[in-house]
Amino acid sequence: MGRVHFIHMDQIPAGESVLAGTFTVNGHPAVVLFDFGATHTFLSKSYALRHGIKMCKLKENYHITAPSSPVTTGMNWMVENDAVLHVGSREVQLKSKVTGKIIKIHIPEQKHTEATVNATELQEIKRIPVVCEFPDVFPEELPGLPPDSDVQFKIDLVPGTAPVSRRPYRMAPDELKELKTQLQEQLDKGFIHPSSSPWGCPALFVEKKDQGGKRLCVDYRPLNAVTVKNNYPLAHIDKLFDQLAGAKVFSKIDLRSGYYQIKIREEDIPKTAFSTRYGLYEYLVMSFGLTNAPAFFMYMMNSLFMNELDKFVVVFIDNILVYSKSEEEHEENLRTVLTRLREHQLYAKFSKCAFWLREVSFLGHILSEKGVAVDPSKVEDVLNWKQPETVTEIRSFLGLAGYYRRFIKDFSKTVKPMTSLTKKNAKYLWYPKCEEDFTSLKQSLTSAPVLAQPDVTKPFDVYCDASGNGLGCVLMQEGRVIAYASRQLRKHEANYATHDLELAAVVHTLKIWRHYLLGSTCHIYTDHKSLKYILTQPELNMRQRRWLELIKDYDLEIHYYPRKANVVADALSRRAHCNVIEVRPTARVISCEIDAIEMATEQLIELYNLIIEPTIKEQVIAAQKQDKGMAYIHEGIDDEKRACFTLDDQGVLWFKGRLVVPKDMELRKKILDEAHTSMFTMHPGSNKMYQDLKQKVWWTRMKREIAKYMSKCDICQRVKADHLKPAGMVQPLALLAWKWEDIYMDFIVGLPRTQKGYDSIWVIIDCFTKSAHFIPVKNRYNA
């Protein structure tokens, strides 16, 4: 095996027999390195592939390090062409093989053509496995214009569009100073050049988040308005993490000024012109603010890593995540990604990259072997958000908090008081419930659980529920939560019967998690028992039939679980449920009971806020001691008229074995609410509710109060069917033979009195001719 010696581009300033310049090779521009110290001439493989240059396999093997320039000319080429190198004057002298004349080529000094690496960063790079092999991928600055390639940014305009020009924005003195500095930097790098284009959009500055300072941008809104939009889809961030199940080792790579690494098509360069205090310039590389820039960059990155996507690479614009199940596998995967970047001369910013991590922050989430969690540093804006004072501020807050809605159980129910303020013509009134939910939502983000990653090869468990406020569902696998989802009821859904509302929750689940559940086994759990038989029920309404067609696409089983046996809520939000009395034998509730369930270790992070409230029985006993009417009964307990009343050892008053409820309207309403609207009762009728309650409690005129309470229940009045006998058919009137056989009469009274004393009108209508007669009369009677 032979060995080849040549100098790298970053060693050019120290070389005494080396020159580099841009020349045309096979009709394509390339940086050519003239090196008398190199023994052979080489063309980089990436350059040959990019420009369709045919390659052949050498008979001999040569051991070389990766060249940093597309073309390196060595001694063999120079001898063949009688080349003489004049380093001082930067000239190459060649002898023409055709005419025999001497050809002199002057090479201008190259500015920023080399990709140099910061010395401190280079030391760090050398200590990182695999990364140490690719220091040229992490330059301190971009080496200049990106190489020519077939991938160029295009700006297609709507037909008939005329050039648009806007005058520059005014800037503060400090901004003008920064503008002049950045313009010169970009001119030196070749990213922009002076322009005489008829186009022109104003330049402005935006703050940099990572290292402070200002970034020069252009307000391209006039250009974007007449640009044909590129509809290449941007990936949904939640869906990017679905392939990470089993990943244990992570690395993230952030490209350095990614937009500046893509050239603009030559005929589109004048369209990028921007106006400043110091003249008109135009971009040669893709600029910030162009409407199709994100979509085009996403297209380029997806094309670049198409074979690696969903295997061990996640790409979102200029962010790259490499994930693996083992360190050995990660070494191979990371080398593949860095090699791909080197081949296409794409550069990363080392200070924003991280390698060989067990837990990594990526796109506002914390990724680890355990799953996906909220990045605490990213929710600080939500936690520090002050009380919204306008509808616009509410929308901004809900938009920011909604980014993490998959981590928050019953998100839609929590934000409903706030979203109601954003409706059209709604009066802005920040009442206590809004403040309570506003604070609760911020606290939920700080204690959001770690969500597991889905494994499509294993069955899923889905828990669905519906209420008068909205629909909620939880996706789980092997006892761990994957995602929460919820939404508020639409206006027409508020009129659904309970059966349809519960079925709507199931359909909502299948729609939003279709990409998980379609093709996988799924177990759906609901607290509405009749849904178990929906697949075999013979009689369905039109809505249910339509939904059944969707349900049949899935491999699912519907199971019934009683609400008190639901173990969907994770340990972070689990609270004791305190209830009172046994309303019916089938609805026994134990006070302050927490079901014993198996939870994964990572879910047992916190178990707190077990608020134990007094049961209704305890509240009734306390109310008896404070009620003066009870004292009167206590004094005459031995009277024969009060023989039905008894006192137990604790001094509690009973009536025929039933607890006596004192005349406390708030307490009685609480008992009625529990018996009618609790999770175990489901709005029974007046008679059923009375039969249930009279077994446990008693107070005077209890049946009348129950009937009155029932008549005011909005849900019962709207949803329950009318069981009264239907009215009979409408009967037509007999046909008349002549006019004035039948007439209608009525009086219009209470009119202002006329001068003649008339204050009413007698109306007479003939049934046959429909002719009407109006006769003024005086109302002299009161009855």
Coordinates of N, CA and C in Angstrom, one line a residue, residues 389-512:
E389 N -54.4 40.5 30.5 CA -55.3 41.7 30.6 C -56.1 41.9 29.3
T390 N -55.8 41.3 28.3 CA -56.5 41.4 27.0 C -56.8 40.0 26.4
V391 N -57.7 39.9 25.5 CA -58.0 38.7 24.8 C -56.7 38.2 24.0
T392 N -56.0 39.1 23.4 CA -54.8 38.8 22.7 C -53.7 38.1 23.6
E393 N -53.6 38.6 24.8 CA -52.7 38.0 25.8 C -53.1 36.6 26.2
I394 N -54.4 36.4 26.3 CA -54.9 35.1 26.7 C -54.6 34.1 25.6
R395 N -54.8 34.5 24.3 CA -54.5 33.7 23.2 C -53.0 33.3 23.1
S396 N -52.2 34.3 23.4 CA -50.7 34.1 23.4 C -50.3 33.1 24.5
F397 N -50.9 33.2 25.7 CA -50.6 32.3 26.8 C -51.1 30.9 26.5
L398 N -52.3 30.8 26.0 CA -52.8 29.4 25.7 C -52.1 28.8 24.5
G399 N -51.6 29.6 23.6 CA -50.8 29.0 22.5 C -49.5 28.5 23.0
L400 N -48.8 29.2 23.9 CA -47.5 28.7 24.5 C -47.7 27.5 25.4
A401 N -48.8 27.6 26.2 CA -49.0 26.4 27.1 C -49.5 25.2 26.3
G402 N -50.2 25.4 25.2 CA -50.8 24.3 24.4 C -49.7 23.5 23.8
Y403 N -48.5 24.1 23.7 CA -47.3 23.3 23.1 C -47.1 22.0 23.9
Y404 N -47.4 22.1 25.2 CA -47.1 20.9 26.0 C -48.5 20.3 26.5
R405 N -49.5 20.4 25.7 CA -50.8 19.9 26.2 C -50.9 18.4 26.3
R406 N -50.0 17.7 25.6 CA -50.0 16.2 25.6 C -49.5 15.7 27.0
F407 N -48.9 16.6 27.8 CA -48.4 16.2 29.1 C -49.4 16.5 30.2
I408 N -50.5 17.2 29.9 CA -51.4 17.7 30.9 C -52.8 17.0 30.8
K409 N -53.2 16.3 31.8 CA -54.4 15.7 31.8 C -55.6 16.7 31.9
D410 N -56.6 16.5 31.1 CA -57.8 17.4 31.0 C -57.4 18.8 30.7
F411 N -56.5 19.0 29.8 CA -56.0 20.3 29.4 C -57.2 21.2 29.0
S412 N -58.1 20.7 28.1 CA -59.2 21.5 27.6 C -60.2 21.9 28.7
K413 N -60.4 21.0 29.6 CA -61.3 21.4 30.7 C -60.7 22.5 31.6
T414 N -59.4 22.4 31.8 CA -58.7 23.4 32.6 C -58.8 24.8 32.0
V415 N -58.6 24.9 30.7 CA -58.5 26.2 30.1 C -59.9 26.7 29.6
K416 N -61.0 25.9 29.8 CA -62.3 26.4 29.3 C -62.7 27.7 29.8
P417 N -62.5 28.1 31.1 CA -62.9 29.4 31.5 C -62.2 30.5 30.8
M418 N -60.9 30.2 30.4 CA -60.1 31.3 29.7 C -60.5 31.3 28.3
T419 N -60.7 30.2 27.6 CA -61.1 30.2 26.2 C -62.5 30.8 26.0
S420 N -63.4 30.7 27.0 CA -64.7 31.4 26.8 C -64.5 32.9 26.7
L421 N -63.5 33.4 27.2 CA -63.3 34.9 27.1 C -62.8 35.3 25.8
T422 N -62.3 34.4 25.0 CA -61.8 34.7 23.6 C -62.9 34.6 22.5
K423 N -64.1 34.2 22.9 CA -65.1 34.1 21.9 C -65.6 35.4 21.4
K424 N -66.2 35.4 20.3 CA -66.6 36.7 19.6 C -67.7 37.3 20.5
N425 N -67.6 38.6 20.7 CA -68.5 39.4 21.5 C -68.6 39.1 22.9
A426 N -67.7 38.3 23.4 CA -67.6 37.9 24.8 C -67.1 39.1 25.7
K427 N -67.7 39.3 26.8 CA -67.2 40.4 27.7 C -66.0 39.9 28.5
Y428 N -65.0 40.7 28.5 CA -63.7 40.3 29.2 C -63.9 40.5 30.7
L429 N -64.0 39.5 31.4 CA -64.2 39.5 32.9 C -63.3 38.4 33.5
W430 N -62.2 38.8 34.1 CA -61.3 37.8 34.7 C -61.8 37.5 36.1
Y431 N -62.6 36.5 36.2 CA -63.2 36.1 37.5 C -62.3 35.1 38.2
P432 N -62.6 34.8 39.5 CA -61.7 34.0 40.3 C -61.5 32.6 39.7
K433 N -62.4 32.0 39.0 CA -62.2 30.7 38.4 C -61.1 30.8 37.3
C434 N -61.1 31.9 36.5 CA -60.0 32.0 35.5 C -58.6 32.1 36.2
E435 N -58.5 32.8 37.3 CA -57.3 32.9 38.0 C -56.9 31.6 38.6
E436 N -57.8 30.8 39.1 CA -57.6 29.5 39.7 C -57.0 28.5 38.6
D437 N -57.7 28.5 37.4 CA -57.2 27.6 36.4 C -55.9 28.1 35.8
F438 N -55.7 29.4 35.7 CA -54.5 30.0 35.2 C -53.3 29.5 36.0
T439 N -53.5 29.6 37.4 CA -52.4 29.1 38.3 C -52.2 27.6 38.2
S440 N -53.4 26.9 38.2 CA -53.3 25.5 38.1 C -52.6 25.0 36.9
L441 N -52.8 25.6 35.7 CA -52.1 25.2 34.5 C -50.6 25.4 34.6
K442 N -50.2 26.5 35.2 CA -48.8 26.7 35.3 C -48.1 25.7 36.3
Q443 N -48.8 25.3 37.3 CA -48.3 24.3 38.2 C -48.3 23.0 37.6
S444 N -49.2 22.7 36.7 CA -49.3 21.4 36.0 C -48.0 21.2 35.1
L445 N -47.6 22.3 34.5 CA -46.4 22.2 33.7 C -45.1 21.9 34.5
T446 N -45.0 22.4 35.7 CA -43.9 22.1 36.5 C -43.8 20.7 37.1
S447 N -45.0 20.1 37.1 CA -45.0 18.7 37.6 C -45.5 17.7 36.6
A448 N -45.3 18.1 35.3 CA -45.7 17.2 34.2 C -44.9 15.9 34.3
P449 N -45.6 14.8 34.0 CA -44.9 13.5 34.1 C -44.0 13.2 32.9
V450 N -43.2 12.1 33.0 CA -42.4 11.6 31.9 C -43.2 10.7 31.1
L451 N -43.4 11.0 29.8 CA -44.3 10.2 29.0 C -43.5 9.1 28.3
A452 N -44.0 7.9 28.3 CA -43.3 6.8 27.7 C -43.4 6.9 26.2
Q453 N -42.5 6.2 25.5 CA -42.5 6.2 24.0 C -43.3 5.0 23.5
P454 N -44.1 5.2 22.5 CA -45.0 4.1 22.0 C -44.2 3.0 21.3
D455 N -44.6 1.8 21.5 CA -44.1 0.6 20.8 C -45.2 0.0 20.0
V456 N -45.2 0.2 18.7 CA -46.4 -0.3 17.9 C -46.5 -1.8 17.8
T457 N -45.5 -2.5 18.3 CA -45.6 -4.0 18.2 C -46.3 -4.5 19.4
K458 N -46.6 -3.6 20.4 CA -47.3 -4.1 21.6 C -48.7 -3.4 21.6
P459 N -49.7 -4.1 22.3 CA -51.0 -3.5 22.4 C -51.1 -2.2 23.2
F460 N -52.1 -1.4 22.8 CA -52.3 -0.1 23.5 C -53.5 -0.2 24.4
D461 N -53.5 0.6 25.5 CA -54.7 0.7 26.4 C -55.1 2.2 26.3
V462 N -56.4 2.4 26.1 CA -56.9 3.8 26.0 C -58.1 3.9 27.0
Y463 N -58.1 4.9 27.8 CA -59.1 5.2 28.7 C -59.9 6.5 28.3
C464 N -61.2 6.3 28.1 CA -62.0 7.4 27.5 C -63.0 7.9 28.6
D465 N -63.4 9.1 28.5 CA -64.4 9.6 29.4 C -65.0 10.9 28.7
A466 N -66.3 11.1 29.1 CA -67.0 12.3 28.6 C -67.8 12.9 29.7
S467 N -68.0 14.2 29.6 CA -68.7 14.9 30.6 C -69.4 16.1 30.0
G468 N -70.1 16.9 30.8 CA -70.8 18.0 30.2 C -69.8 19.1 29.8
N469 N -68.6 19.0 30.2 CA -67.6 20.0 29.8 C -66.7 19.7 28.6
G470 N -66.5 18.4 28.4 CA -65.6 18.0 27.3 C -65.3 16.5 27.2
L471 N -64.4 16.2 26.3 CA -64.0 14.8 26.1 C -62.6 14.6 26.6
G472 N -62.2 13.5 27.2 CA -60.9 13.3 27.7 C -60.5 11.9 27.4
C473 N -59.2 11.7 27.2 CA -58.7 10.3 26.9 C -57.2 10.2 27.3
V474 N -56.8 9.0 27.6 CA -55.4 8.8 28.0 C -54.9 7.6 27.2
L475 N -53.7 7.7 26.6 CA -53.1 6.6 25.9 C -52.0 6.0 26.7
M476 N -52.1 4.7 27.0 CA -51.2 4.0 27.8 C -50.6 2.7 27.2
Q477 N -49.5 2.3 27.7 CA -48.9 1.0 27.2 C -48.1 0.4 28.4
E478 N -48.5 -0.8 28.7 CA -47.8 -1.5 29.8 C -47.8 -0.7 31.1
G479 N -48.9 0.0 31.4 CA -49.1 0.7 32.6 C -48.5 2.1 32.7
R480 N -47.9 2.5 31.5 CA -47.3 3.9 31.5 C -48.0 4.8 30.5
V481 N -48.1 6.0 30.9 CA -48.8 7.0 30.1 C -48.0 7.4 28.9
I482 N -48.5 7.4 27.7 CA -47.9 7.9 26.5 C -48.3 9.3 26.2
A483 N -49.6 9.6 26.3 CA -50.1 10.9 26.0 C -51.4 11.2 26.6
Y484 N -51.7 12.4 26.9 CA -53.1 12.9 27.3 C -53.7 13.6 26.1
A485 N -55.0 13.6 26.0 CA -55.7 14.4 25.0 C -57.0 14.8 25.5
S486 N -57.5 16.0 25.2 CA -58.8 16.4 25.6 C -59.3 17.5 24.7
R487 N -60.5 17.8 24.7 CA -61.1 18.9 24.0 C -62.4 19.3 24.6
Q488 N -62.8 20.5 24.4 CA -64.1 21.0 24.8 C -65.2 20.5 23.9
L489 N -66.4 20.4 24.4 CA -67.6 20.0 23.6 C -67.9 21.1 22.6
R490 N -68.3 20.7 21.4 CA -68.8 21.7 20.5 C -70.3 22.0 20.8
K491 N -70.8 23.1 20.2 CA -72.1 23.6 20.6 C -73.2 22.5 20.4
H492 N -73.1 21.8 19.3 CA -74.2 20.8 19.0 C -74.0 19.6 19.9
E493 N -72.8 19.3 20.3 CA -72.5 18.1 21.1 C -73.1 18.2 22.5
A494 N -73.3 19.4 22.9 CA -73.9 19.6 24.3 C -75.3 19.0 24.4
N495 N -75.9 18.7 23.2 CA -77.3 18.2 23.2 C -77.3 16.6 23.0
Y496 N -76.1 16.0 22.9 CA -76.0 14.6 22.7 C -76.6 13.9 24.0
A497 N -77.2 12.7 23.8 CA -77.5 11.8 24.9 C -76.2 11.2 25.5
T498 N -76.3 10.7 26.7 CA -75.1 10.2 27.4 C -74.4 9.1 26.6
H499 N -75.2 8.2 26.0 CA -74.6 7.1 25.2 C -73.8 7.7 24.0
D500 N -74.4 8.6 23.3 CA -73.7 9.2 22.1 C -72.4 10.0 22.6
L501 N -72.5 10.7 23.7 CA -71.4 11.5 24.2 C -70.2 10.6 24.5
E502 N -70.5 9.5 25.2 CA -69.4 8.5 25.6 C -68.8 7.9 24.3
L503 N -69.7 7.6 23.3 CA -69.2 7.1 22.1 C -68.3 8.1 21.3
A504 N -68.7 9.4 21.4 CA -67.9 10.4 20.8 C -66.5 10.5 21.4
A505 N -66.4 10.2 22.7 CA -65.0 10.2 23.3 C -64.2 9.1 22.7
V506 N -64.8 7.9 22.4 CA -64.1 6.8 21.8 C -63.6 7.2 20.3
V507 N -64.5 7.8 19.6 CA -64.2 8.2 18.2 C -63.2 9.3 18.2
H508 N -63.2 10.2 19.1 CA -62.2 11.3 19.2 C -60.8 10.6 19.5
T509 N -60.8 9.6 20.3 CA -59.5 8.9 20.6 C -59.0 8.3 19.3
L510 N -59.8 7.6 18.6 CA -59.4 6.9 17.4 C -58.9 7.9 16.3
K511 N -59.4 9.0 16.3 CA -59.0 10.0 15.3 C -57.7 10.6 15.6
I512 N -57.5 11.1 16.8 CA -56.3 11.8 17.1 C -55.1 10.9 17.3

